[in-house]
XYZ file of C-alpha atoms in Angstrom:
509
model
C -255.579 -68.282 -158.275
C -255.851 -64.790 -156.984
C -259.346 -63.368 -157.103
C -260.782 -60.128 -156.137
C -262.859 -59.481 -152.865
C -263.316 -57.391 -150.001
C -260.617 -57.364 -147.107
C -261.118 -59.841 -145.223
C -262.865 -62.398 -147.378
C -265.779 -63.244 -145.070
C -267.628 -65.941 -146.805
C -266.764 -69.563 -147.167
C -267.397 -71.935 -150.344
C -268.500 -75.247 -149.731
C -267.460 -78.105 -151.832
C -269.459 -81.386 -152.109
C -266.595 -83.271 -150.973
C -267.045 -85.264 -147.598
C -264.669 -87.830 -146.131
C -266.917 -90.811 -145.244
C -266.536 -91.974 -141.688
C -263.881 -94.514 -141.126
C -264.488 -97.825 -139.209
C -262.653 -98.467 -136.209
C -260.768 -101.320 -137.708
C -259.581 -101.411 -141.159
C -257.938 -104.250 -142.774
C -255.346 -103.581 -145.422
C -254.448 -106.741 -147.151
C -251.012 -107.625 -147.827
C -249.493 -110.584 -149.774
C -248.031 -113.421 -148.011
C -245.950 -116.507 -149.241
C -247.955 -118.473 -151.876
C -250.234 -115.512 -152.564
C -252.372 -115.698 -149.359
C -253.731 -112.464 -148.342
C -252.650 -111.618 -144.569
C -254.917 -109.122 -143.162
C -252.887 -106.355 -141.425
C -255.175 -104.387 -138.868
C -254.676 -100.765 -138.675
C -256.531 -98.962 -135.952
C -258.238 -95.821 -136.433
C -260.380 -93.418 -134.552
C -263.867 -93.553 -135.539
C -264.166 -90.161 -137.614
C -267.264 -87.959 -138.053
C -267.770 -86.530 -141.689
C -265.561 -84.002 -142.508
C -266.602 -81.100 -144.668
C -264.176 -79.424 -147.017
C -264.686 -75.748 -147.756
C -262.714 -72.627 -148.928
C -262.464 -69.374 -147.611
C -261.634 -66.116 -149.481
C -258.497 -65.143 -147.523
C -256.646 -61.911 -147.823
C -253.682 -62.271 -149.981
C -251.338 -59.940 -148.121
C -252.221 -59.012 -144.766
C -249.428 -56.347 -144.265
C -249.091 -54.150 -147.308
C -252.166 -52.396 -148.446
C -250.488 -51.270 -151.842
C -249.217 -54.212 -153.494
C -252.139 -56.524 -153.863
C -254.859 -54.043 -152.269
C -257.680 -56.174 -151.889
C -257.066 -59.233 -153.622
C -257.702 -62.575 -152.019
C -257.221 -66.332 -152.466
C -259.053 -69.641 -151.826
C -257.902 -71.237 -148.735
C -258.971 -74.738 -147.719
C -260.104 -75.941 -144.531
C -262.115 -78.763 -142.813
C -264.867 -78.781 -140.548
C -266.547 -81.702 -138.199
C -269.571 -80.291 -136.175
C -270.719 -83.827 -135.151
C -269.718 -83.166 -131.627
C -270.697 -79.540 -131.099
C -272.739 -78.266 -128.787
C -273.703 -75.161 -131.073
C -272.997 -71.793 -129.723
C -271.631 -73.308 -126.575
C -268.806 -75.839 -126.945
C -265.167 -74.678 -127.748
C -263.779 -74.686 -131.063
C -260.560 -76.695 -131.708
C -258.601 -75.179 -134.402
C -255.404 -77.215 -136.129
C -253.065 -75.050 -137.334
C -251.849 -76.590 -140.743
C -248.408 -77.159 -141.461
C -246.410 -78.214 -144.700
C -248.570 -80.383 -146.342
C -252.206 -81.298 -147.560
C -254.474 -80.363 -144.744
C -256.437 -83.920 -145.180
C -253.089 -85.879 -144.440
C -253.066 -83.725 -140.832
C -256.646 -84.389 -140.303
C -256.796 -88.217 -140.830
C -253.907 -88.643 -138.682
C -254.706 -86.189 -135.529
C -257.763 -88.470 -134.075
C -257.042 -87.127 -130.514
C -258.558 -84.045 -131.412
C -261.662 -85.555 -132.581
C -261.636 -87.861 -129.290
C -261.395 -84.974 -127.397
C -263.899 -82.704 -129.314
C -266.635 -85.806 -128.488
C -265.786 -85.285 -124.652
C -265.936 -81.553 -124.689
C -268.821 -80.951 -127.293
C -266.356 -79.164 -129.560
C -266.388 -77.823 -133.356
C -263.359 -79.148 -135.117
C -261.531 -77.101 -137.857
C -258.552 -77.889 -139.777
C -257.009 -74.859 -141.756
C -254.571 -75.420 -144.514
C -251.204 -73.389 -144.455
C -251.237 -70.951 -147.585
C -248.911 -72.349 -150.465
C -249.634 -75.977 -149.404
C -252.026 -78.510 -150.777
C -254.759 -76.834 -152.757
C -254.299 -73.349 -150.918
C -252.380 -71.757 -153.488
C -252.119 -68.092 -153.795
C -250.841 -67.911 -157.518
C -252.351 -71.376 -158.536
C -249.940 -73.219 -160.379
C -247.475 -70.329 -160.463
C -247.399 -70.112 -156.610
C -243.944 -71.681 -156.400
C -241.988 -69.016 -158.877
C -239.488 -66.735 -157.274
C -241.912 -63.870 -158.095
C -244.882 -65.486 -156.525
C -243.598 -67.186 -153.452
C -242.632 -64.023 -151.384
C -246.220 -63.991 -149.496
C -244.968 -67.680 -147.828
C -244.429 -66.559 -144.265
C -245.045 -67.678 -140.826
C -246.609 -64.349 -140.168
C -248.778 -64.218 -142.960
C -250.064 -68.066 -142.058
C -250.666 -66.816 -138.569
C -252.935 -64.003 -139.764
C -254.687 -66.197 -142.222
C -255.857 -68.229 -139.053
C -256.786 -65.193 -137.179
C -258.883 -63.944 -139.848
C -260.036 -67.395 -140.615
C -261.032 -68.103 -136.921
C -262.936 -64.689 -136.642
C -265.026 -64.929 -139.592
C -266.065 -68.531 -138.782
C -266.948 -67.641 -135.331
C -269.436 -65.101 -136.951
C -270.512 -67.556 -139.382
C -271.441 -70.308 -136.974
C -272.624 -68.112 -134.214
C -269.834 -68.946 -131.965
C -268.884 -65.503 -130.631
C -268.666 -66.540 -127.144
C -266.821 -70.056 -127.993
C -263.414 -70.131 -126.575
C -260.707 -71.522 -129.336
C -258.006 -73.833 -128.491
C -255.018 -74.440 -131.023
C -253.734 -77.668 -132.127
C -250.569 -78.434 -134.149
C -247.707 -80.971 -134.382
C -244.365 -80.310 -135.516
C -244.166 -77.143 -137.506
C -247.891 -76.865 -136.887
C -247.328 -77.015 -133.302
C -244.799 -74.010 -133.609
C -247.815 -72.346 -135.333
C -250.180 -73.253 -132.628
C -247.935 -71.847 -129.650
C -247.250 -68.603 -131.936
C -250.998 -68.315 -132.202
C -251.315 -68.280 -128.354
C -248.513 -65.981 -128.359
C -249.294 -63.454 -131.082
C -253.308 -63.528 -131.023
C -254.193 -64.330 -127.173
C -257.368 -62.312 -127.927
C -258.497 -65.041 -130.377
C -257.032 -68.259 -129.025
C -257.288 -69.207 -125.413
C -254.720 -71.792 -125.172
C -252.488 -74.154 -127.280
C -251.310 -77.722 -127.529
C -248.049 -77.559 -129.204
C -246.902 -81.204 -129.801
C -243.423 -82.068 -130.904
C -242.848 -78.323 -131.831
C -239.012 -77.652 -132.164
C -239.388 -73.806 -131.007
C -235.633 -73.584 -129.703
C -233.823 -75.612 -132.646
C -235.461 -73.707 -135.711
C -234.921 -70.511 -134.228
C -231.027 -71.358 -134.169
C -230.843 -71.922 -130.536
C -228.812 -75.100 -129.340
C -226.375 -77.790 -130.827
C -226.404 -78.078 -134.702
C -225.267 -81.705 -133.934
C -228.086 -82.639 -131.714
C -230.658 -83.878 -134.406
C -228.613 -86.674 -135.657
C -227.245 -87.523 -132.584
C -230.861 -88.040 -131.535
C -231.680 -90.146 -134.470
C -228.489 -92.314 -133.669
C -229.746 -92.658 -129.975
C -233.117 -93.943 -131.105
C -231.389 -96.908 -133.040
C -228.845 -97.392 -130.115
C -231.642 -97.950 -127.799
C -233.201 -100.644 -129.859
C -229.942 -102.339 -130.727
C -226.273 -101.350 -130.070
C -225.011 -103.727 -132.633
C -227.192 -102.100 -135.035
C -225.410 -98.875 -134.690
C -221.930 -100.392 -135.237
C -223.292 -102.262 -138.338
C -224.654 -98.889 -139.643
C -221.389 -97.081 -139.033
C -219.255 -99.804 -140.619
C -221.599 -99.789 -143.935
C -220.789 -95.941 -144.532
C -217.251 -96.301 -143.757
C -217.248 -99.089 -146.270
C -219.062 -97.221 -148.939
C -216.407 -94.201 -147.987
C -213.506 -96.754 -148.389
C -214.756 -97.771 -151.624
C -215.486 -94.371 -153.059
C -211.787 -93.132 -152.147
C -210.365 -96.260 -154.016
C -212.730 -95.485 -157.042
C -214.709 -98.758 -157.036
C -218.067 -97.066 -158.054
C -219.390 -100.372 -159.331
C -219.402 -102.170 -156.025
C -221.296 -99.221 -154.429
C -223.820 -99.028 -156.782
C -224.285 -102.679 -156.808
C -224.394 -103.201 -153.291
C -226.619 -100.241 -152.400
C -228.911 -101.115 -155.513
C -228.934 -97.603 -157.088
C -230.521 -97.467 -160.455
C -227.838 -95.421 -161.989
C -224.115 -95.922 -161.379
C -222.563 -94.038 -158.829
C -219.732 -92.309 -160.421
C -218.393 -89.311 -158.628
C -218.096 -87.583 -155.053
C -221.341 -85.664 -155.717
C -223.193 -89.281 -156.209
C -221.519 -90.631 -153.033
C -222.771 -87.771 -150.818
C -226.257 -87.964 -152.525
C -226.302 -91.466 -151.462
C -225.154 -90.431 -147.925
C -227.967 -88.099 -147.648
C -230.634 -90.428 -149.160
C -229.755 -93.023 -146.580
C -229.496 -90.790 -143.658
C -233.070 -89.416 -144.463
C -234.419 -92.993 -144.452
C -233.226 -93.210 -140.862
C -234.500 -89.846 -139.778
C -238.028 -90.753 -141.007
C -238.014 -94.086 -139.338
C -236.912 -92.452 -135.948
C -239.759 -89.868 -136.302
C -242.477 -92.437 -137.274
C -241.392 -95.112 -134.832
C -245.017 -95.845 -133.806
C -245.674 -99.046 -131.942
C -248.350 -99.721 -134.915
C -248.383 -99.484 -138.820
C -249.132 -96.154 -140.255
C -249.146 -94.462 -143.634
C -248.325 -91.121 -142.268
C -245.516 -89.354 -144.316
C -244.766 -92.917 -145.947
C -245.704 -96.463 -145.399
C -244.297 -97.821 -142.032
C -244.514 -100.964 -140.338
C -244.821 -101.156 -136.303
C -241.880 -100.312 -134.798
C -239.791 -99.438 -137.891
C -236.380 -98.595 -136.181
C -236.559 -102.077 -134.790
C -237.431 -103.606 -137.992
C -234.767 -101.540 -139.848
C -232.432 -102.962 -137.376
C -233.501 -106.470 -137.760
C -232.850 -105.944 -141.536
C -229.335 -104.631 -141.461
C -228.243 -107.410 -138.520
C -229.669 -110.287 -140.764
C -227.028 -109.626 -143.377
C -223.405 -110.543 -143.200
C -222.573 -107.782 -145.734
C -222.846 -104.759 -143.973
C -223.601 -102.569 -147.210
C -226.315 -104.949 -148.445
C -227.659 -104.638 -144.867
C -227.922 -101.029 -145.224
C -229.482 -100.956 -148.526
C -232.174 -103.565 -146.787
C -232.506 -101.131 -143.745
C -233.218 -97.731 -145.703
C -235.823 -100.064 -147.700
C -238.038 -100.090 -144.781
C -238.696 -96.419 -145.891
C -237.784 -96.150 -149.609
C -239.244 -99.669 -150.709
C -242.016 -100.518 -148.243
C -243.578 -102.801 -150.842
C -240.478 -104.902 -151.379
C -241.159 -104.442 -155.250
C -238.666 -101.787 -156.004
C -235.673 -102.975 -158.062
C -233.607 -100.311 -157.351
C -233.027 -96.855 -155.673
C -233.207 -93.775 -157.578
C -231.378 -91.694 -155.395
C -231.785 -88.272 -156.794
C -235.688 -88.679 -157.611
C -236.564 -90.529 -153.966
C -234.728 -87.566 -152.153
C -234.050 -83.896 -152.934
C -231.382 -82.053 -151.564
C -232.768 -78.780 -150.114
C -232.201 -76.188 -147.406
C -233.490 -78.729 -144.661
C -231.192 -81.677 -143.933
C -233.843 -83.465 -142.232
C -235.777 -83.576 -145.676
C -238.081 -81.582 -147.531
C -239.794 -84.527 -149.403
C -240.639 -84.175 -153.002
C -243.191 -82.173 -155.056
C -244.929 -78.834 -154.714
C -245.011 -78.655 -151.002
C -241.339 -79.658 -150.763
C -240.686 -76.481 -152.847
C -242.678 -74.453 -150.405
C -240.897 -75.779 -147.266
C -237.508 -75.355 -149.039
C -238.464 -71.688 -149.370
C -239.542 -71.197 -145.670
C -236.162 -73.103 -144.730
C -234.486 -70.379 -146.692
C -236.055 -67.567 -145.093
C -237.289 -67.807 -141.609
C -237.153 -71.355 -140.339
C -233.383 -72.334 -139.153
C -232.456 -75.883 -139.977
C -228.548 -75.928 -140.070
C -228.208 -79.351 -138.515
C -225.096 -81.159 -139.336
C -224.029 -85.029 -138.820
C -220.417 -85.110 -137.621
C -219.519 -89.039 -137.615
C -218.310 -88.378 -133.902
C -221.544 -87.881 -132.010
C -223.798 -89.680 -134.493
C -223.480 -92.990 -137.097
C -223.672 -90.977 -140.083
C -220.854 -89.415 -142.417
C -219.705 -86.118 -141.818
C -222.117 -83.958 -143.746
C -222.244 -80.489 -142.352
C -224.805 -77.729 -143.256
C -223.451 -74.293 -141.951
C -225.142 -70.825 -142.126
C -222.822 -70.167 -144.868
C -223.734 -73.007 -146.696
C -227.275 -72.325 -146.088
C -227.046 -68.541 -147.321
C -225.374 -69.805 -150.489
C -227.677 -72.356 -151.231
C -230.519 -70.082 -150.786
C -229.462 -67.230 -152.797
C -228.651 -69.693 -155.601
C -232.115 -71.276 -155.617
C -234.209 -68.374 -154.503
C -232.497 -65.232 -154.446
C -233.096 -64.738 -150.862
C -230.688 -64.331 -147.800
C -231.997 -66.171 -144.737
C -232.852 -64.187 -141.690
C -230.962 -66.282 -139.156
C -232.221 -64.925 -136.028
C -235.488 -63.590 -137.047
C -237.682 -66.073 -135.087
C -235.821 -65.507 -132.117
C -236.813 -61.857 -132.604
C -240.411 -62.189 -133.709
C -241.136 -65.212 -131.614
C -239.337 -64.885 -128.450
C -236.592 -67.528 -128.740
C -236.327 -69.100 -125.531
C -237.566 -66.245 -123.342
C -241.172 -67.424 -123.525
C -241.968 -66.370 -119.778
C -244.523 -63.624 -120.891
C -246.451 -66.373 -122.602
C -249.139 -68.456 -120.943
C -251.577 -71.475 -121.675
C -249.559 -73.628 -123.691
C -248.625 -77.130 -123.574
C -245.473 -78.626 -124.984
C -245.373 -81.988 -125.517
C -242.419 -84.429 -126.719
C -242.072 -87.981 -127.085
C -238.641 -89.309 -125.810
C -238.134 -91.370 -129.033
C -238.729 -88.038 -131.270
C -235.267 -86.345 -132.537
C -237.044 -83.136 -132.711
C -237.808 -83.287 -129.161
C -234.339 -81.903 -127.922
C -235.129 -78.791 -129.980
C -238.195 -78.109 -128.140
C -239.293 -77.125 -124.397
C -239.089 -80.115 -122.090
C -239.686 -78.542 -118.860
C -242.322 -76.331 -117.104
C -241.795 -72.466 -117.581
C -244.532 -71.574 -115.517
C -247.799 -72.727 -114.040
C -249.412 -72.294 -117.364
C -246.487 -73.014 -119.609
C -246.507 -76.888 -119.310
C -243.875 -79.423 -120.520
C -244.949 -82.977 -121.151
C -242.604 -86.033 -121.986
C -244.086 -88.940 -123.325
C -242.038 -92.123 -122.735
C -241.777 -94.517 -125.766
C -243.422 -91.763 -128.057
C -242.344 -90.938 -131.447
C -243.187 -87.532 -133.346
C -246.385 -86.133 -131.988
C -247.946 -89.478 -131.096
C -250.132 -87.715 -128.605
C -252.277 -86.157 -131.425
C -252.625 -89.545 -133.128
C -256.043 -91.289 -132.074
C -255.998 -94.014 -129.269
C -254.641 -97.199 -130.272
C -254.533 -100.507 -128.354
C -250.788 -100.345 -129.175
C -250.258 -97.115 -127.411
C -247.576 -97.207 -124.515
C -249.342 -96.123 -121.167
C -247.320 -92.924 -120.943
C -249.302 -91.531 -123.971
C -252.567 -92.288 -122.782
C -251.466 -90.580 -119.402
C -250.214 -87.393 -121.597
C -253.629 -87.278 -123.355
C -255.605 -87.495 -120.376
C -253.387 -84.538 -118.688
C -253.944 -82.438 -121.929
C -257.593 -82.675 -121.880
C -257.850 -81.775 -118.101
C -255.755 -78.802 -118.923
C -257.639 -77.943 -121.906
C -261.126 -78.317 -120.199
C -259.752 -75.863 -117.451
C -258.603 -73.221 -120.075
C -262.202 -73.428 -121.767
C -263.888 -73.254 -118.338
C -261.525 -70.184 -117.447
C -262.118 -68.362 -120.984
C -266.042 -68.784 -120.189
C -265.915 -67.256 -116.861
C -263.808 -64.344 -118.227
C -265.951 -63.800 -121.089
C -268.849 -63.689 -118.806
C -267.287 -61.065 -116.414
C -266.363 -58.934 -119.407
C -270.109 -58.954 -120.641
C -271.537 -58.245 -117.261
C -269.037 -55.599 -116.740
C -270.081 -54.128 -120.016
C -266.377 -53.992 -121.396
C -267.066 -56.561 -124.294
C -269.482 -56.054 -127.221
């Protein structure tokens, strides 16, 4: 929905929608044999009440003619329970490709740190995701989606921070940006592009290099394979055999057997169906590797503790490799165990991101971003990984994106706009990566300077350090969070000293 307003929209519109504080331990009932409930303990950080609000945001920050002073409503969440008003820092989460509640409910470390450092917490939703839709239900149409860019999103955050600091009487409060995955990229970019607004950034599992087109396009699926290899070498062999058997049956025209043993809802009947099945299955491995936490989680799906290990146990429990593969991917696609079959076209959508866009409107938005600025030309090759050979080259990306969106991807734009691998001019950014995360190979894995710090978390999956403390956490993530807390405290202290000096020198309003 586009509304008319002044540039920028400086008022927020609070809703009467609050998230009640969650208890430390929440029991989720699962059904055991005989129908007896078996409580499954899911640990969560005690969360203060989040308040959901909307900010009247500028529609187009960079063109004064196309939309004039038009605005849209951007959603954000706040938690001021721990804040020392006017003094404590502001911890600002740069929302990524999804509903902001999902990230707020799975980033408990930020709240734990806010309690330690008396911070105000803000989670801002990314334009075109969740309910922050500039053109309402028409936002994903070709004629409406052009304002979905990294640059517009960063400008949204810069304007929002500036206006909320005025609203909260927090002019002198240092801001630290936080984010995970694409959100981690955005937090780093905020520090790089708006160092006058953001004093530092924690960029967790942020693949700044690989999405800029830097590195080996085969690295991602090689890393997914390595996760399963480290769990069980026999598992990887069984997976490779299963895919080979499917391919052999396809070449012999045995579609009925493929359909039966892989439990597809509709009969696999052509090469297109077979490769859809291959990508559908490969996506399950990707998700299990990313979400390989040592405890149950409902983030990005419904996962058991250690899903990679559970998946390997599934395939190795079957004599028939194909049936074992069907059981393995069910850890992701059939977490309840109640689905009678796999709808391979409905449950997995081919898009410009070979690691998966998901489904629904948010998936459409991400598909567009991967067709414009975000470079995800990743391939599996059946040599360095366990998957069928499925290339996704720049030429294939160009063709797909023009057919779908009538756009030509800017392959090297992120290297130009956000510096590529030459980040030495930046400062005050933590780059954290877990060694189990397949995205880690595309991120910053060594210190670039005294204030550009890389942290590797042994036994850590996708931005594990942003999640709340859990009894099952490996010691490495506890150590990482403690180090991050010390560094951030130092940044906040330095920013306060610098601000005091500016005011005493009369060079700051």
